[in-house]
Amino acid sequence: EGTDPIGTPATSAADGSFTIADVAYREEAAYIIVSKEHYVTAILNLTDVKEDLTLQSPIDIAIDTFVVSGKVTVNVGSAQGFDVSIAGTSYTATTGDDGTYSLTVNYGTAGTISASKTGYVTSEKTLSAVSAATTVDFDVVIKTFKVSGTAKDETKLGEGKIADGKAALNWNIDGDTTTDGCFGSVELSGISKNWSFVIDTTKVADGEHTINVTVKDAANNVSTTATKTIKVNQATDTPVLNLTSA
């Protein structure tokens, strides 16, 4: 009652049970206050204490919660739609159109927090035990793939820029020459030229696609079309890293 205890303070057991002894008979209201560090204090109102009393329902208490928030930044494309989650928990959020997210988590939550989206390399960070509002930002890069080969001609391929009408290698995916990332050109020179280009597979749907490649020499002779079939599955395409000694 007020700030003065009317019984012997008790500490709950592992199963949450407790007993407050030596509570004197009283016809006035009394209160049971349950508190613990990092938990929200709970208060139960008793109308009186005229006999031994066993509570019929448990006293529910909630753990303190804090907000983990931040922003996803990408090198290509939109930062919207990234899934941000903490491993081993049910905490998950999706970034908005500005790349921001927010998670409300329990005190002490810790583990690996990650930002993922189809077509992008998953970014992971370590989240230390949360005891206050926490900010975790992510820098995410799009997945890229390399296509390479060799173009040859018995005559010199030519020198100069593609815009000058000189030799060039042209490529596209499924004949698409309008969608950014699905077509392009590579300048060529010399008799034999190694070449490569990067394609953005996020521009196409999952499934099989055909890469078409032609080469034109300085005399405007165009080769037959070389093709390569690729299979895109953004859910399983993961980066591969090979390390060699310096």
PDB file of C-alpha atoms in Angstrom:
ATOM      1  CA  GLU A   1       0.000   0.000   0.000  1.00  0.00           C
ATOM      2  CA  GLY A   2       1.688   3.241  -1.098  1.00  0.00           C
ATOM      3  CA  THR A   3       5.430   2.654  -0.906  1.00  0.00           C
ATOM      4  CA  ASP A   4       5.376   0.596   2.299  1.00  0.00           C
ATOM      5  CA  PRO A   5       5.221  -3.189   1.878  1.00  0.00           C
ATOM      6  CA  ILE A   6       2.564  -4.953   3.949  1.00  0.00           C
ATOM      7  CA  GLY A   7       4.139  -8.371   3.722  1.00  0.00           C
ATOM      8  CA  THR A   8       7.521 -10.018   3.328  1.00  0.00           C
ATOM      9  CA  PRO A   9       8.821  -9.296  -0.216  1.00  0.00           C
ATOM     10  CA  ALA A  10       9.295 -12.454  -2.260  1.00  0.00           C
ATOM     11  CA  THR A  11      11.357 -13.552  -5.238  1.00  0.00           C
ATOM     12  CA  SER A  12       9.720 -15.782  -7.836  1.00  0.00           C
ATOM     13  CA  ALA A  13      11.015 -19.296  -8.411  1.00  0.00           C
ATOM     14  CA  ALA A  14      12.134 -20.700 -11.766  1.00  0.00           C
ATOM     15  CA  ASP A  15       8.536 -21.621 -12.583  1.00  0.00           C
ATOM     16  CA  GLY A  16       7.347 -18.108 -11.708  1.00  0.00           C
ATOM     17  CA  SER A  17       5.639 -19.057  -8.442  1.00  0.00           C
ATOM     18  CA  PHE A  18       5.931 -16.873  -5.345  1.00  0.00           C
ATOM     19  CA  THR A  19       4.614 -16.539  -1.800  1.00  0.00           C
ATOM     20  CA  ILE A  20       4.243 -13.291   0.137  1.00  0.00           C
ATOM     21  CA  ALA A  21       4.155 -14.121   3.845  1.00  0.00           C
ATOM     22  CA  ASP A  22       3.003 -12.217   6.913  1.00  0.00           C
ATOM     23  CA  VAL A  23       0.314 -10.134   5.200  1.00  0.00           C
ATOM     24  CA  ALA A  24      -1.982  -8.780   7.931  1.00  0.00           C
ATOM     25  CA  TYR A  25      -5.763  -8.985   7.709  1.00  0.00           C
ATOM     26  CA  ARG A  26      -7.123  -5.928   5.934  1.00  0.00           C
ATOM     27  CA  GLU A  27     -10.359  -4.771   4.410  1.00  0.00           C
ATOM     28  CA  GLU A  28      -8.715  -2.053   2.316  1.00  0.00           C
ATOM     29  CA  ALA A  29      -7.226  -2.452  -1.150  1.00  0.00           C
ATOM     30  CA  ALA A  30      -3.703  -3.721  -1.579  1.00  0.00           C
ATOM     31  CA  TYR A  31      -1.409  -4.110  -4.546  1.00  0.00           C
ATOM     32  CA  ILE A  32       0.988  -6.801  -5.747  1.00  0.00           C
ATOM     33  CA  ILE A  33       3.866  -5.224  -7.653  1.00  0.00           C
ATOM     34  CA  VAL A  34       6.010  -7.489  -9.854  1.00  0.00           C
ATOM     35  CA  SER A  35       9.264  -6.054 -11.167  1.00  0.00           C
ATOM     36  CA  LYS A  36      12.542  -7.201 -12.677  1.00  0.00           C
ATOM     37  CA  GLU A  37      15.308  -5.411 -14.531  1.00  0.00           C
ATOM     38  CA  HIS A  38      14.601  -5.136 -18.289  1.00  0.00           C
ATOM     39  CA  TYR A  39      10.926  -6.027 -17.805  1.00  0.00           C
ATOM     40  CA  VAL A  40       7.865  -3.778 -17.627  1.00  0.00           C
ATOM     41  CA  THR A  41       6.606  -3.548 -14.018  1.00  0.00           C
ATOM     42  CA  ALA A  42       3.191  -5.167 -13.483  1.00  0.00           C
ATOM     43  CA  ILE A  43       0.713  -4.118 -10.768  1.00  0.00           C
ATOM     44  CA  LEU A  44      -2.195  -6.306  -9.598  1.00  0.00           C
ATOM     45  CA  ASN A  45      -5.010  -4.758  -7.517  1.00  0.00           C
ATOM     46  CA  LEU A  46      -6.435  -6.713  -4.561  1.00  0.00           C
ATOM     47  CA  THR A  47      -9.735  -5.478  -3.046  1.00  0.00           C
ATOM     48  CA  ASP A  48      -8.841  -6.849   0.396  1.00  0.00           C
ATOM     49  CA  VAL A  49      -6.858  -9.534   2.235  1.00  0.00           C
ATOM     50  CA  LYS A  50      -9.079 -11.481   4.651  1.00  0.00           C
ATOM     51  CA  GLU A  51      -7.651 -14.972   4.210  1.00  0.00           C
ATOM     52  CA  ASP A  52      -4.934 -16.959   2.439  1.00  0.00           C
ATOM     53  CA  LEU A  53      -5.144 -16.030  -1.201  1.00  0.00           C
ATOM     54  CA  THR A  54      -4.048 -17.952  -4.293  1.00  0.00           C
ATOM     55  CA  LEU A  55      -4.182 -16.014  -7.537  1.00  0.00           C
ATOM     56  CA  GLN A  56      -6.281 -17.814 -10.121  1.00  0.00           C
ATOM     57  CA  SER A  57      -4.461 -16.349 -13.109  1.00  0.00           C
ATOM     58  CA  PRO A  58      -0.758 -15.712 -13.657  1.00  0.00           C
ATOM     59  CA  ILE A  59       0.559 -12.169 -13.643  1.00  0.00           C
ATOM     60  CA  ASP A  60       1.726 -11.410 -17.166  1.00  0.00           C
ATOM     61  CA  ILE A  61       4.812  -9.252 -17.522  1.00  0.00           C
ATOM     62  CA  ALA A  62       6.467  -8.063 -20.727  1.00  0.00           C
ATOM     63  CA  ILE A  63      10.134  -7.718 -21.512  1.00  0.00           C
ATOM     64  CA  ASP A  64      11.496  -4.309 -22.528  1.00  0.00           C
ATOM     65  CA  THR A  65      11.610  -3.745 -26.283  1.00  0.00           C
ATOM     66  CA  PHE A  66      13.776  -1.520 -28.474  1.00  0.00           C
ATOM     67  CA  VAL A  67      13.810  -0.461 -32.118  1.00  0.00           C
ATOM     68  CA  VAL A  68      16.454  -1.653 -34.567  1.00  0.00           C
ATOM     69  CA  SER A  69      16.290   0.487 -37.702  1.00  0.00           C
ATOM     70  CA  GLY A  70      18.405   1.615 -40.626  1.00  0.00           C
ATOM     71  CA  LYS A  71      18.665   2.045 -44.367  1.00  0.00           C
ATOM     72  CA  VAL A  72      19.639  -0.129 -47.326  1.00  0.00           C
ATOM     73  CA  THR A  73      21.686   1.552 -50.056  1.00  0.00           C
ATOM     74  CA  VAL A  74      22.238  -0.167 -53.436  1.00  0.00           C
ATOM     75  CA  ASN A  75      24.723   0.454 -56.245  1.00  0.00           C
ATOM     76  CA  VAL A  76      22.149  -0.301 -58.983  1.00  0.00           C
ATOM     77  CA  GLY A  77      18.359  -0.335 -58.917  1.00  0.00           C
ATOM     78  CA  SER A  78      15.817   0.309 -56.185  1.00  0.00           C
ATOM     79  CA  ALA A  79      16.391  -0.062 -52.436  1.00  0.00           C
ATOM     80  CA  GLN A  80      12.711  -0.915 -51.961  1.00  0.00           C
ATOM     81  CA  GLY A  81      11.625  -4.484 -51.207  1.00  0.00           C
ATOM     82  CA  PHE A  82      14.680  -5.787 -49.322  1.00  0.00           C
ATOM     83  CA  ASP A  83      13.928  -8.304 -46.574  1.00  0.00           C
ATOM     84  CA  VAL A  84      15.752  -7.433 -43.350  1.00  0.00           C
ATOM     85  CA  SER A  85      15.780 -10.224 -40.759  1.00  0.00           C
ATOM     86  CA  ILE A  86      17.627 -11.468 -37.676  1.00  0.00           C
ATOM     87  CA  ALA A  87      18.773 -15.090 -37.912  1.00  0.00           C
ATOM     88  CA  GLY A  88      17.161 -17.488 -35.455  1.00  0.00           C
ATOM     89  CA  THR A  89      14.246 -15.143 -34.709  1.00  0.00           C
ATOM     90  CA  SER A  90      10.901 -14.220 -36.231  1.00  0.00           C
ATOM     91  CA  TYR A  91      11.912 -10.572 -36.579  1.00  0.00           C
ATOM     92  CA  THR A  92      11.637  -9.433 -40.193  1.00  0.00           C
ATOM     93  CA  ALA A  93      10.827  -6.230 -42.054  1.00  0.00           C
ATOM     94  CA  THR A  94      10.718  -5.011 -45.664  1.00  0.00           C
ATOM     95  CA  THR A  95      12.338  -1.790 -46.802  1.00  0.00           C
ATOM     96  CA  GLY A  96      10.153   1.020 -48.088  1.00  0.00           C
ATOM     97  CA  ASP A  97      10.649   3.027 -51.254  1.00  0.00           C
ATOM     98  CA  ASP A  98      13.397   5.038 -49.545  1.00  0.00           C
ATOM     99  CA  GLY A  99      15.256   1.906 -48.412  1.00  0.00           C
ATOM    100  CA  THR A 100      14.499   2.326 -44.706  1.00  0.00           C
ATOM    101  CA  TYR A 101      13.261  -0.390 -42.322  1.00  0.00           C
ATOM    102  CA  SER A 102      12.354  -0.752 -38.645  1.00  0.00           C
ATOM    103  CA  LEU A 103      12.209  -3.756 -36.286  1.00  0.00           C
ATOM    104  CA  THR A 104      10.898  -3.826 -32.701  1.00  0.00           C
ATOM    105  CA  VAL A 105      12.875  -6.463 -30.783  1.00  0.00           C
ATOM    106  CA  ASN A 106      13.149  -7.739 -27.231  1.00  0.00           C
ATOM    107  CA  TYR A 107      15.906  -6.655 -24.883  1.00  0.00           C
ATOM    108  CA  GLY A 108      19.022  -8.798 -25.411  1.00  0.00           C
ATOM    109  CA  THR A 109      18.220  -9.817 -28.995  1.00  0.00           C
ATOM    110  CA  ALA A 110      21.474 -10.629 -30.796  1.00  0.00           C
ATOM    111  CA  GLY A 111      22.742 -12.486 -33.861  1.00  0.00           C
ATOM    112  CA  THR A 112      23.263 -12.001 -37.572  1.00  0.00           C
ATOM    113  CA  ILE A 113      21.081  -9.354 -39.202  1.00  0.00           C
ATOM    114  CA  SER A 114      20.889  -9.412 -42.990  1.00  0.00           C
ATOM    115  CA  ALA A 115      19.383  -7.578 -45.956  1.00  0.00           C
ATOM    116  CA  SER A 116      18.435  -9.686 -48.974  1.00  0.00           C
ATOM    117  CA  LYS A 117      16.587  -9.365 -52.263  1.00  0.00           C
ATOM    118  CA  THR A 118      16.472 -11.436 -55.424  1.00  0.00           C
ATOM    119  CA  GLY A 119      19.258 -10.380 -57.771  1.00  0.00           C
ATOM    120  CA  TYR A 120      21.443  -8.813 -55.068  1.00  0.00           C
ATOM    121  CA  VAL A 121      24.298 -10.135 -52.929  1.00  0.00           C
ATOM    122  CA  THR A 122      22.983 -10.639 -49.381  1.00  0.00           C
ATOM    123  CA  SER A 123      24.590  -8.271 -46.877  1.00  0.00           C
ATOM    124  CA  GLU A 124      25.119  -9.544 -43.320  1.00  0.00           C
ATOM    125  CA  LYS A 125      26.170  -7.786 -40.116  1.00  0.00           C
ATOM    126  CA  THR A 126      26.581  -8.805 -36.473  1.00  0.00           C
ATOM    127  CA  LEU A 127      23.948  -7.445 -34.093  1.00  0.00           C
ATOM    128  CA  SER A 128      25.192  -7.242 -30.498  1.00  0.00           C
ATOM    129  CA  ALA A 129      22.764  -7.752 -27.604  1.00  0.00           C
ATOM    130  CA  VAL A 130      20.239  -4.935 -27.932  1.00  0.00           C
ATOM    131  CA  SER A 131      19.822  -2.726 -24.858  1.00  0.00           C
ATOM    132  CA  ALA A 132      18.848   0.544 -26.556  1.00  0.00           C
ATOM    133  CA  ALA A 133      17.638   1.882 -29.898  1.00  0.00           C
ATOM    134  CA  THR A 134      20.101   0.599 -32.516  1.00  0.00           C
ATOM    135  CA  THR A 135      20.920   1.639 -36.086  1.00  0.00           C
ATOM    136  CA  VAL A 136      22.197  -0.873 -38.664  1.00  0.00           C
ATOM    137  CA  ASP A 137      22.699   0.296 -42.271  1.00  0.00           C
ATOM    138  CA  PHE A 138      23.509  -1.888 -45.291  1.00  0.00           C
ATOM    139  CA  ASP A 139      25.408  -1.253 -48.543  1.00  0.00           C
ATOM    140  CA  VAL A 140      24.236  -3.845 -51.077  1.00  0.00           C
ATOM    141  CA  VAL A 141      25.540  -4.605 -54.579  1.00  0.00           C
ATOM    142  CA  ILE A 142      23.720  -6.195 -57.482  1.00  0.00           C
ATOM    143  CA  LYS A 143      24.788  -9.642 -58.719  1.00  0.00           C
ATOM    144  CA  THR A 144      26.785  -9.597 -61.957  1.00  0.00           C
ATOM    145  CA  PHE A 145      27.946 -12.314 -64.349  1.00  0.00           C
ATOM    146  CA  LYS A 146      30.711 -12.351 -66.955  1.00  0.00           C
ATOM    147  CA  VAL A 147      30.381 -13.609 -70.551  1.00  0.00           C
ATOM    148  CA  SER A 148      33.651 -13.955 -72.493  1.00  0.00           C
ATOM    149  CA  GLY A 149      34.943 -15.327 -75.803  1.00  0.00           C
ATOM    150  CA  THR A 150      37.175 -14.562 -78.815  1.00  0.00           C
ATOM    151  CA  ALA A 151      36.313 -12.797 -82.113  1.00  0.00           C
ATOM    152  CA  LYS A 152      38.604 -13.564 -85.103  1.00  0.00           C
ATOM    153  CA  ASP A 153      38.908 -12.365 -88.710  1.00  0.00           C
ATOM    154  CA  GLU A 154      41.495 -13.119 -91.352  1.00  0.00           C
ATOM    155  CA  THR A 155      41.748  -9.382 -91.982  1.00  0.00           C
ATOM    156  CA  LYS A 156      42.427  -6.648 -89.478  1.00  0.00           C
ATOM    157  CA  LEU A 157      39.314  -5.873 -87.432  1.00  0.00           C
ATOM    158  CA  GLY A 158      40.058  -2.161 -87.539  1.00  0.00           C
ATOM    159  CA  GLU A 159      40.860   0.662 -85.154  1.00  0.00           C
ATOM    160  CA  GLY A 160      38.787   3.447 -83.628  1.00  0.00           C
ATOM    161  CA  LYS A 161      35.531   3.907 -81.791  1.00  0.00           C
ATOM    162  CA  ILE A 162      32.289   2.086 -82.482  1.00  0.00           C
ATOM    163  CA  ALA A 163      30.632   5.408 -83.302  1.00  0.00           C
ATOM    164  CA  ASP A 164      33.074   5.817 -86.212  1.00  0.00           C
ATOM    165  CA  GLY A 165      31.716   2.711 -87.898  1.00  0.00           C
ATOM    166  CA  LYS A 166      34.767   0.626 -87.008  1.00  0.00           C
ATOM    167  CA  ALA A 167      34.867  -2.985 -85.896  1.00  0.00           C
ATOM    168  CA  ALA A 168      32.566  -3.924 -83.057  1.00  0.00           C
ATOM    169  CA  LEU A 169      31.034  -6.879 -81.252  1.00  0.00           C
ATOM    170  CA  ASN A 170      27.307  -6.589 -80.545  1.00  0.00           C
ATOM    171  CA  TRP A 171      25.294  -8.688 -78.081  1.00  0.00           C
ATOM    172  CA  ASN A 172      21.767  -8.970 -76.755  1.00  0.00           C
ATOM    173  CA  ILE A 173      19.574 -11.244 -74.640  1.00  0.00           C
ATOM    174  CA  ASP A 174      16.650 -12.901 -76.455  1.00  0.00           C
ATOM    175  CA  GLY A 175      16.896 -10.307 -79.227  1.00  0.00           C
ATOM    176  CA  ASP A 176      16.087  -7.453 -76.846  1.00  0.00           C
ATOM    177  CA  THR A 177      17.849  -4.289 -78.053  1.00  0.00           C
ATOM    178  CA  THR A 178      15.797  -1.758 -76.083  1.00  0.00           C
ATOM    179  CA  THR A 179      15.944  -2.760 -72.391  1.00  0.00           C
ATOM    180  CA  ASP A 180      18.905  -1.295 -70.517  1.00  0.00           C
ATOM    181  CA  GLY A 181      21.238  -4.109 -69.440  1.00  0.00           C
ATOM    182  CA  CYS A 182      19.977  -6.563 -72.101  1.00  0.00           C
ATOM    183  CA  PHE A 183      22.180  -5.424 -75.017  1.00  0.00           C
ATOM    184  CA  GLY A 184      25.479  -3.704 -75.712  1.00  0.00           C
ATOM    185  CA  SER A 185      28.619  -3.384 -77.825  1.00  0.00           C
ATOM    186  CA  VAL A 186      32.333  -3.954 -77.341  1.00  0.00           C
ATOM    187  CA  GLU A 187      35.036  -2.152 -79.351  1.00  0.00           C
ATOM    188  CA  LEU A 188      37.377  -4.450 -81.301  1.00  0.00           C
ATOM    189  CA  SER A 189      40.789  -4.008 -82.905  1.00  0.00           C
ATOM    190  CA  GLY A 190      43.573  -6.180 -84.248  1.00  0.00           C
ATOM    191  CA  ILE A 191      43.346  -9.569 -85.931  1.00  0.00           C
ATOM    192  CA  SER A 192      42.324 -11.524 -82.832  1.00  0.00           C
ATOM    193  CA  LYS A 193      40.619  -9.821 -79.924  1.00  0.00           C
ATOM    194  CA  ASN A 194      39.704 -11.275 -76.543  1.00  0.00           C
ATOM    195  CA  TRP A 195      36.531  -9.682 -75.234  1.00  0.00           C
ATOM    196  CA  SER A 196      34.109  -9.815 -72.361  1.00  0.00           C
ATOM    197  CA  PHE A 197      30.973  -8.063 -71.167  1.00  0.00           C
ATOM    198  CA  VAL A 198      28.739  -8.112 -68.088  1.00  0.00           C
ATOM    199  CA  ILE A 199      25.020  -8.870 -68.293  1.00  0.00           C
ATOM    200  CA  ASP A 200      22.438  -7.878 -65.688  1.00  0.00           C
ATOM    201  CA  THR A 201      20.281 -10.978 -65.157  1.00  0.00           C
ATOM    202  CA  THR A 202      17.842  -9.047 -62.971  1.00  0.00           C
ATOM    203  CA  LYS A 203      16.475  -7.557 -66.194  1.00  0.00           C
ATOM    204  CA  VAL A 204      15.023 -10.933 -67.239  1.00  0.00           C
ATOM    205  CA  ALA A 205      12.693 -13.446 -65.619  1.00  0.00           C
ATOM    206  CA  ASP A 206      13.868 -16.739 -64.148  1.00  0.00           C
ATOM    207  CA  GLY A 207      14.228 -19.444 -66.796  1.00  0.00           C
ATOM    208  CA  GLU A 208      16.261 -20.079 -69.957  1.00  0.00           C
ATOM    209  CA  HIS A 209      17.467 -17.185 -72.114  1.00  0.00           C
ATOM    210  CA  THR A 210      19.603 -16.902 -75.233  1.00  0.00           C
ATOM    211  CA  ILE A 211      22.604 -14.590 -75.549  1.00  0.00           C
ATOM    212  CA  ASN A 212      23.164 -13.556 -79.188  1.00  0.00           C
ATOM    213  CA  VAL A 213      26.575 -12.273 -80.307  1.00  0.00           C
ATOM    214  CA  THR A 214      27.709 -10.915 -83.701  1.00  0.00           C
ATOM    215  CA  VAL A 215      30.903  -9.164 -84.813  1.00  0.00           C
ATOM    216  CA  LYS A 216      31.387  -6.602 -87.580  1.00  0.00           C
ATOM    217  CA  ASP A 217      34.783  -5.812 -89.144  1.00  0.00           C
ATOM    218  CA  ALA A 218      36.050  -2.521 -90.536  1.00  0.00           C
ATOM    219  CA  ALA A 219      34.593  -3.381 -93.957  1.00  0.00           C
ATOM    220  CA  ASN A 220      31.136  -3.761 -92.444  1.00  0.00           C
ATOM    221  CA  ASN A 221      31.141  -7.532 -92.900  1.00  0.00           C
ATOM    222  CA  VAL A 222      28.942  -9.090 -90.205  1.00  0.00           C
ATOM    223  CA  SER A 223      29.512 -12.568 -88.806  1.00  0.00           C
ATOM    224  CA  THR A 224      26.831 -15.163 -88.297  1.00  0.00           C
ATOM    225  CA  THR A 225      25.159 -15.016 -84.901  1.00  0.00           C
ATOM    226  CA  ALA A 226      26.778 -17.028 -82.137  1.00  0.00           C
ATOM    227  CA  THR A 227      24.405 -18.063 -79.342  1.00  0.00           C
ATOM    228  CA  LYS A 228      24.700 -19.239 -75.766  1.00  0.00           C
ATOM    229  CA  THR A 229      21.836 -20.459 -73.586  1.00  0.00           C
ATOM    230  CA  ILE A 230      21.869 -19.442 -69.938  1.00  0.00           C
ATOM    231  CA  LYS A 231      19.530 -20.438 -67.131  1.00  0.00           C
ATOM    232  CA  VAL A 232      18.601 -17.735 -64.632  1.00  0.00           C
ATOM    233  CA  ASN A 233      17.422 -18.629 -61.150  1.00  0.00           C
ATOM    234  CA  GLN A 234      17.905 -15.700 -58.805  1.00  0.00           C
ATOM    235  CA  ALA A 235      17.005 -17.806 -55.762  1.00  0.00           C
ATOM    236  CA  THR A 236      20.036 -20.073 -56.244  1.00  0.00           C
ATOM    237  CA  ASP A 237      22.525 -17.851 -58.093  1.00  0.00           C
ATOM    238  CA  THR A 238      25.142 -17.074 -55.472  1.00  0.00           C
ATOM    239  CA  PRO A 239      28.598 -15.480 -55.804  1.00  0.00           C
ATOM    240  CA  VAL A 240      31.615 -17.807 -55.981  1.00  0.00           C
ATOM    241  CA  LEU A 241      34.948 -16.688 -54.519  1.00  0.00           C
ATOM    242  CA  ASN A 242      38.241 -18.404 -55.334  1.00  0.00           C
ATOM    243  CA  LEU A 243      41.341 -17.293 -53.425  1.00  0.00           C
ATOM    244  CA  THR A 244      44.905 -17.923 -54.620  1.00  0.00           C
ATOM    245  CA  SER A 245      48.217 -17.236 -52.963  1.00  0.00           C
ATOM    246  CA  ALA A 246      49.857 -13.905 -53.777  1.00  0.00           C
TER     247      ALA A 246
END
